[in-house]
Coordinates of C-alpha atoms and ligand atoms in Angstrom, one line a residue:
M10 CA 69.3 93.5 127.7
K11 CA 69.5 92.3 124.4
R12 CA 73.1 91.7 123.1
R13 CA 74.4 93.6 120.4
I14 CA 77.2 93.0 117.9
P15 CA 78.3 95.6 116.0
Y16 CA 79.9 95.0 112.8
N17 CA 83.0 97.2 113.5
K18 CA 84.6 98.1 117.0
P19 CA 87.8 99.7 116.7
C20 CA 90.1 97.8 119.3
F21 CA 93.2 98.9 120.6
E22 CA 96.4 96.7 121.9
G23 CA 97.8 98.5 124.9
K24 CA 100.1 101.2 124.2
E25 CA 98.2 103.3 121.9
L26 CA 98.3 105.9 125.2
V27 CA 101.4 105.2 126.3
Y28 CA 102.7 106.1 122.6
I29 CA 100.4 109.3 122.5
A30 CA 101.9 110.4 125.7
E31 CA 105.1 109.9 124.5
A32 CA 104.5 112.2 121.1
I33 CA 103.1 114.6 122.7
N34 CA 106.4 114.8 125.2
N35 CA 108.5 114.5 122.0
G36 CA 107.4 118.0 121.5
I37 CA 107.2 117.5 118.5
I38 CA 102.6 116.4 117.3
S39 CA 103.0 117.8 114.2
G40 CA 103.9 115.2 111.1
D41 CA 107.3 112.9 110.6
G42 CA 108.2 112.6 114.2
Q43 CA 109.4 109.8 115.5
F44 CA 106.4 108.2 115.8
T45 CA 105.7 108.7 111.9
K46 CA 109.8 107.7 111.4
R47 CA 109.4 104.3 113.6
C48 CA 106.2 104.0 111.0
H49 CA 107.9 103.7 108.0
A50 CA 110.9 102.1 109.4
F51 CA 108.4 99.2 110.0
L52 CA 106.5 99.4 107.1
E53 CA 109.2 99.1 104.7
A54 CA 110.8 96.3 106.3
E55 CA 108.3 95.0 107.0
L56 CA 107.0 94.8 103.1
G57 CA 110.2 95.0 101.8
V58 CA 108.8 98.4 100.0
K59 CA 111.5 101.2 99.1
K60 CA 109.7 104.2 101.3
A61 CA 107.0 104.1 103.1
F62 CA 105.1 107.3 103.3
L63 CA 102.2 107.8 105.9
T64 CA 99.3 109.9 104.6
T65 CA 96.0 111.0 106.2
S66 CA 94.3 107.7 104.2
C67 CA 94.0 105.1 101.6
T68 CA 92.7 107.8 99.7
H69 CA 95.0 110.5 100.0
A70 CA 97.7 108.1 98.9
L71 CA 95.6 107.4 96.0
E72 CA 95.8 111.1 95.6
M73 CA 99.2 110.9 95.7
A74 CA 99.7 108.0 93.1
A75 CA 97.4 110.0 90.5
I76 CA 100.0 113.6 91.6
L77 CA 103.1 111.0 90.7
L78 CA 101.7 110.0 87.9
N79 CA 100.6 113.3 86.4
I80 CA 96.8 112.1 85.4
E81 CA 95.7 114.3 83.1
A82 CA 92.2 115.5 81.0
G83 CA 92.1 112.2 78.5
D84 CA 94.7 109.4 80.4
E85 CA 92.5 106.5 81.2
V86 CA 92.7 105.0 84.2
I87 CA 91.2 101.0 84.6
V88 CA 89.2 100.6 88.1
P89 CA 87.8 97.4 89.2
S90 CA 83.3 98.8 89.2
F91 CA 83.8 96.4 92.5
T92 CA 85.2 98.6 94.8
F93 CA 85.4 101.3 97.2
V94 CA 84.4 105.2 95.7
S95 CA 88.2 106.3 96.4
T96 CA 89.5 104.0 94.1
A97 CA 88.3 105.5 91.4
N98 CA 87.9 109.5 92.5
A99 CA 91.9 109.8 93.0
F100 CA 92.3 109.7 89.5
A101 CA 89.0 110.9 88.2
L102 CA 90.1 114.5 91.1
H103 CA 92.6 114.7 88.0
K104 CA 90.6 114.4 85.4
A105 CA 91.0 110.7 84.1
R106 CA 88.6 109.1 82.7
I107 CA 88.0 106.2 84.5
V108 CA 87.7 102.7 83.0
F109 CA 85.6 99.5 84.5
I110 CA 86.9 96.6 84.5
D111 CA 84.7 93.3 85.9
I112 CA 86.0 91.4 88.6
R113 CA 86.5 87.5 88.5
P114 CA 83.5 85.1 90.4
D115 CA 85.4 83.7 92.5
T116 CA 87.7 86.1 94.5
L117 CA 85.8 89.4 93.7
N118 CA 89.3 90.4 92.4
M119 CA 90.0 92.5 89.1
D120 CA 89.4 89.9 86.2
E121 CA 92.3 90.3 84.5
T122 CA 91.9 88.6 81.3
Q123 CA 89.3 91.3 80.2
L124 CA 92.2 93.9 81.1
E125 CA 94.4 93.4 77.7
K126 CA 90.9 94.1 75.7
L127 CA 90.5 98.1 77.9
I128 CA 94.2 99.0 76.9
T129 CA 94.2 102.1 74.4
P130 CA 96.4 104.7 73.9
R131 CA 95.4 106.8 76.2
T132 CA 95.6 103.9 79.1
K133 CA 97.5 105.6 82.2
A134 CA 97.7 103.0 85.4
V135 CA 95.6 100.5 86.0
V136 CA 94.8 100.3 89.6
P137 CA 94.2 96.4 91.1
V138 CA 92.1 96.5 94.7
H139 CA 93.4 93.0 96.7
Y140 CA 89.6 92.3 97.5
A141 CA 89.2 91.2 101.6
G142 CA 93.3 91.2 101.3
V143 CA 93.2 88.3 99.0
G144 CA 95.8 88.8 95.8
C145 CA 94.8 90.4 92.3
E146 CA 96.5 87.7 89.3
M147 CA 99.4 89.9 89.7
D148 CA 101.7 88.1 87.6
T149 CA 99.8 88.5 84.4
I150 CA 98.2 92.2 85.8
L151 CA 102.1 93.5 85.5
E152 CA 102.4 91.5 82.2
I153 CA 100.0 92.9 80.9
A154 CA 100.8 96.1 81.3
G155 CA 104.8 95.9 81.6
R156 CA 103.8 95.1 77.7
H157 CA 101.9 98.5 77.4
N158 CA 103.7 100.4 79.5
I159 CA 101.2 101.3 82.0
A160 CA 102.0 101.9 85.9
V161 CA 100.4 99.5 88.2
V162 CA 99.2 100.9 91.6
E163 CA 97.7 98.4 93.6
D164 CA 94.9 99.9 96.2
N165 CA 95.7 97.8 99.3
A166 CA 93.2 98.8 101.6
H167 CA 92.2 96.1 102.7
G168 CA 95.8 93.7 102.4
L169 CA 98.2 94.5 104.6
F170 CA 100.4 91.5 105.6
G171 CA 98.6 89.5 102.4
K172 CA 100.8 87.9 100.3
Y173 CA 100.8 87.2 96.5
K174 CA 103.2 83.9 95.3
G175 CA 105.1 84.9 98.9
K176 CA 105.9 87.8 98.0
P177 CA 103.6 90.6 100.0
L178 CA 100.8 92.9 98.4
G179 CA 102.0 96.3 98.0
S180 CA 105.0 95.2 97.1
L181 CA 104.4 94.6 93.8
G182 CA 103.1 97.8 91.8
C183 CA 105.3 100.8 91.1
M184 CA 103.4 102.0 94.4
S185 CA 100.5 101.0 96.2
A186 CA 98.6 102.2 98.7
L187 CA 97.2 101.5 102.6
S188 CA 94.7 101.9 104.6
F189 CA 94.4 102.9 108.3
H190 CA 90.9 103.5 108.6
E191 CA 89.2 102.1 111.9
T192 CA 87.6 99.4 110.0
K193 CA 90.9 97.9 109.0
N194 CA 93.3 94.9 110.8
V195 CA 96.0 97.8 111.8
T196 CA 94.6 101.5 112.5
C197 CA 94.5 105.1 114.1
G198 CA 91.2 105.9 113.2
E199 CA 91.9 107.9 110.1
G200 CA 95.3 107.3 107.8
G201 CA 96.6 105.6 105.3
A202 CA 100.2 104.6 103.6
L203 CA 101.5 105.6 100.1
L204 CA 104.3 102.7 99.1
L205 CA 106.9 103.2 96.5
N206 CA 109.1 100.6 94.7
D207 CA 110.3 102.6 92.5
P208 CA 113.3 104.5 93.7
R209 CA 112.5 107.2 90.8
L210 CA 109.3 108.5 92.6
I211 CA 110.5 109.0 95.9
E212 CA 112.0 112.4 95.9
R213 CA 108.8 113.6 94.5
A214 CA 106.9 112.2 96.4
E215 CA 108.2 113.6 99.6
I216 CA 107.2 117.0 98.2
I217 CA 104.1 116.0 97.3
R218 CA 103.4 115.0 100.7
E219 CA 104.5 118.3 101.8
K220 CA 102.2 120.5 100.4
G221 CA 104.5 121.1 97.2
T222 CA 107.6 122.1 99.0
S223 CA 111.1 120.8 100.0
R224 CA 110.3 121.1 104.1
S225 CA 110.9 117.6 103.9
R226 CA 115.0 118.2 103.2
F227 CA 115.0 121.3 105.2
F228 CA 114.1 119.4 108.7
R229 CA 116.5 117.2 107.4
G230 CA 118.8 119.9 107.3
E231 CA 119.5 119.8 103.8
I232 CA 118.9 123.2 102.4
K233 CA 118.8 126.6 104.3
K234 CA 115.8 127.6 103.3
Y235 CA 112.1 125.8 101.7
T236 CA 110.1 127.0 98.8
W237 CA 107.6 125.7 96.6
E238 CA 108.6 123.4 94.3
D239 CA 105.7 121.2 93.0
I240 CA 102.1 120.9 93.3
G241 CA 101.0 118.9 96.3
S242 CA 98.9 119.1 99.1
S243 CA 99.1 118.1 103.6
Y244 CA 99.0 114.5 103.2
L245 CA 100.8 114.0 106.6
P246 CA 99.5 113.0 109.9
S247 CA 100.1 114.3 113.1
D248 CA 102.8 112.2 115.4
I249 CA 100.3 111.4 117.5
L250 CA 98.3 109.6 115.1
A251 CA 101.3 108.0 114.2
G252 CA 102.0 107.2 118.1
F253 CA 98.6 105.1 118.0
L254 CA 99.2 103.5 114.6
Y255 CA 102.8 102.4 116.1
A256 CA 101.0 101.0 119.1
Q257 CA 99.0 98.5 116.5
L258 CA 101.6 97.8 114.5
E259 CA 104.1 96.6 117.2
A260 CA 100.7 94.1 118.1
K261 CA 100.7 92.6 114.7
D262 CA 101.3 89.2 115.1
H263 CA 98.9 89.2 118.1
I264 CA 96.3 91.2 116.2
Q265 CA 96.8 88.5 112.9
E266 CA 96.3 85.7 115.0
H267 CA 93.3 86.4 116.6
R268 CA 91.9 87.5 112.9
R269 CA 92.7 84.1 111.5
R270 CA 91.4 82.4 114.7
I271 CA 88.0 84.4 114.3
W272 CA 88.1 83.8 110.0
Q273 CA 88.3 79.8 110.4
Y274 CA 85.7 80.0 113.2
Y275 CA 83.4 81.3 111.0
Y276 CA 84.3 79.1 107.7
S277 CA 84.5 76.0 109.6
A278 CA 81.1 76.9 111.5
L279 CA 79.4 78.0 107.6
I280 CA 80.5 75.9 105.3
P281 CA 77.9 72.8 105.4
W282 CA 75.2 75.3 105.7
A283 CA 76.2 77.2 102.7
Q284 CA 76.9 74.4 101.1
E285 CA 73.5 73.3 101.9
H286 CA 71.9 76.1 101.0
G287 CA 73.7 77.3 97.8
I288 CA 75.8 80.5 99.8
H289 CA 79.1 80.8 98.6
L290 CA 81.8 81.9 101.4
P291 CA 85.0 83.0 100.4
A292 CA 87.9 81.2 98.0
I293 CA 91.5 81.8 98.6
P294 CA 93.7 80.4 95.7
E295 CA 96.3 78.4 96.9
H296 CA 99.1 80.6 96.1
C297 CA 97.5 83.1 98.7
D298 CA 98.1 83.9 102.2
Q299 CA 95.2 86.3 102.8
P300 CA 95.4 89.0 106.4
Y301 CA 92.1 88.0 107.8
H302 CA 90.7 91.0 106.7
M303 CA 86.9 90.1 106.8
F304 CA 84.2 87.2 105.9
Y305 CA 81.7 87.6 103.6
M306 CA 79.3 85.4 102.0
L307 CA 77.6 85.3 99.1
M308 CA 73.6 85.2 99.1
P309 CA 72.0 83.1 96.2
S310 CA 69.7 86.3 95.3
H311 CA 69.5 90.0 96.4
E312 CA 66.0 89.3 98.1
D313 CA 67.7 86.3 100.1
R314 CA 70.6 89.4 101.5
R315 CA 68.3 91.3 102.5
R316 CA 65.9 89.3 105.1
M317 CA 69.3 87.7 106.5
I318 CA 70.6 91.0 107.1
E319 CA 66.8 91.8 108.2
H320 CA 66.9 88.2 109.9
L321 CA 70.5 89.3 112.0
E322 CA 70.0 92.7 113.1
S323 CA 66.7 91.1 114.5
H324 CA 69.3 88.7 116.7
G325 CA 70.9 92.1 117.9
I326 CA 74.0 91.3 115.0
R327 CA 74.7 94.4 112.6
S328 CA 76.0 93.2 109.0
V329 CA 76.8 95.2 106.3
F330 CA 76.9 95.2 102.3
H331 CA 78.8 96.7 99.5
Y332 CA 80.2 98.2 97.3
L333 CA 77.6 99.5 94.7
P334 CA 79.3 99.5 91.4
L335 CA 80.5 101.7 90.6
H336 CA 80.5 102.0 87.0
L337 CA 76.3 102.5 87.7
S338 CA 76.7 104.8 90.0
G339 CA 76.2 109.0 89.6
M340 CA 79.5 109.7 88.4
G341 CA 80.1 106.5 87.0
V342 CA 77.0 107.0 84.6
R343 CA 78.2 110.4 83.6
M344 CA 81.5 108.5 82.2
G345 CA 79.4 106.2 80.2
G346 CA 78.5 103.3 82.2
K347 CA 75.9 101.1 81.3
K348 CA 73.8 98.6 82.9
G349 CA 75.5 94.9 82.3
N350 CA 78.6 96.8 81.1
C351 CA 80.3 94.5 84.5
P352 CA 77.6 91.8 85.2
V353 CA 79.6 89.9 87.8
T354 CA 80.1 93.0 89.7
E355 CA 76.5 93.9 89.6
D356 CA 74.9 90.1 90.1
I357 CA 77.8 90.1 93.2
S358 CA 77.2 93.5 94.3
D359 CA 73.7 92.6 95.4
R360 CA 74.2 89.1 97.0
L361 CA 77.2 90.1 99.2
I362 CA 77.1 90.3 102.9
R363 CA 80.1 90.7 105.9
L364 CA 79.5 89.5 108.8
P365 CA 81.0 91.5 112.4
F366 CA 84.7 91.3 112.4
F367 CA 87.0 93.3 114.3
N368 CA 90.2 92.5 116.2
K369 CA 88.0 92.0 119.3
L370 CA 85.2 89.9 118.5
T371 CA 84.9 87.3 121.6
G372 CA 83.9 83.4 121.1
I373 CA 80.9 83.7 122.4
E374 CA 79.9 86.4 120.1
Q375 CA 81.0 84.3 116.8
E376 CA 79.0 81.5 118.2
C377 CA 75.4 83.4 118.2
I378 CA 76.6 84.9 114.8
V379 CA 76.7 81.3 113.6
E380 CA 73.6 80.1 115.2
A381 CA 71.5 83.5 114.2
V382 CA 72.8 82.7 110.5
F383 CA 72.0 79.2 111.0
S384 CA 68.3 79.7 112.2
F385 CA 68.1 82.2 108.5
Y386 CA 66.4 78.5 106.6
N387 CA 64.3 77.5 109.6
Ligands
LIG21 C1 89.3 99.5 97.9 C2 89.6 100.7 99.1 N1 90.1 101.7 98.9 C3 90.1 102.6 99.0 C4 89.8 103.2 100.7 C5 89.8 104.8 101.5 O1 90.1 104.4 102.4 P1 90.6 105.5 103.2 O2 89.6 105.2 104.1 O3 91.6 105.2 104.5 O4 90.4 106.8 102.4 C6 89.1 102.0 100.7 C7 88.1 102.5 102.1 O5 87.9 101.6 102.8 C8 88.7 100.7 100.3 O6 87.6 100.0 100.5

């Protein structure tokens, strides 16, 4: 039978079932049990953030951020066009106008040189996405945002364990969102976290996450009954999922080391071929430590990208592309997006291809992938 290499595969580190059983035996499988607390402590210690709250997804962490910032009709939020829908949708849900910013052609991160001219008196937040876990130019973004009194919410769905100038991604804005979706380095299937660096946000975040109630304080024995305090929703995951996640977090060093090897293998094997054929591989600035979240190539044209995906598929290898420019999506156009608004995004999104990348990708599988890529121009 022909070999099939998927683009992503959920991988298990060994203790997931043990911890799930432990969570069940603890008798608390709703949110905020033992494993949720352990995950919170791990993330707070590892990233040096004031408070971590597990959520049911990164999307939900971003929605919590929008509520915490009191986003309302007429507010503007600056978001890269080259990102996943949730980065924008979380704020659009609260009737914000999304202002799309283009990306840099090297890191594919928000182009910080365009930020200031997009700011108006209605701008309430800017959401840098650390694409592939490579840090955005946070010094500049934080300086501009600080001067205009605008909140910086890091969408760090890709960048857990990445660093910018030695500082953990996710610890730089007033808050940040993580994803533990199946495609991420560390996963629990579906999950996320909201990380808070501004201690003034903690108390309200806890209420928003618990359906707008003071239930967390009640469970800690601080109050006799809990009540409806604010708007909110049910953003906390079951402790069963937290048990799964904790097993993965504990295996962080092993996961990250393996992913580093996978990334380095792709890079060193492909770079001479890429240079010969005018293909760009990821650019990692010296001051950024990447967490080896993905490996992509920028093909010379849309047509080459289409043919490369087909070619790899014919070798049993699944490769994928993303993101479609948000400013040209149905919603984006209704918000005023037009072709030509974000030319770098429009160009890159036509040419980017992601190679298979998951924790248990083997050396033999990688050799097959690289061989198949090499045979493309033959
Ligand atoms: C940049 C970015 N933000 C947000 C999300 C949403 O993450 P989740 O699926 O955990 O809601 C994704 C999903 O991959 C993403 O790539």
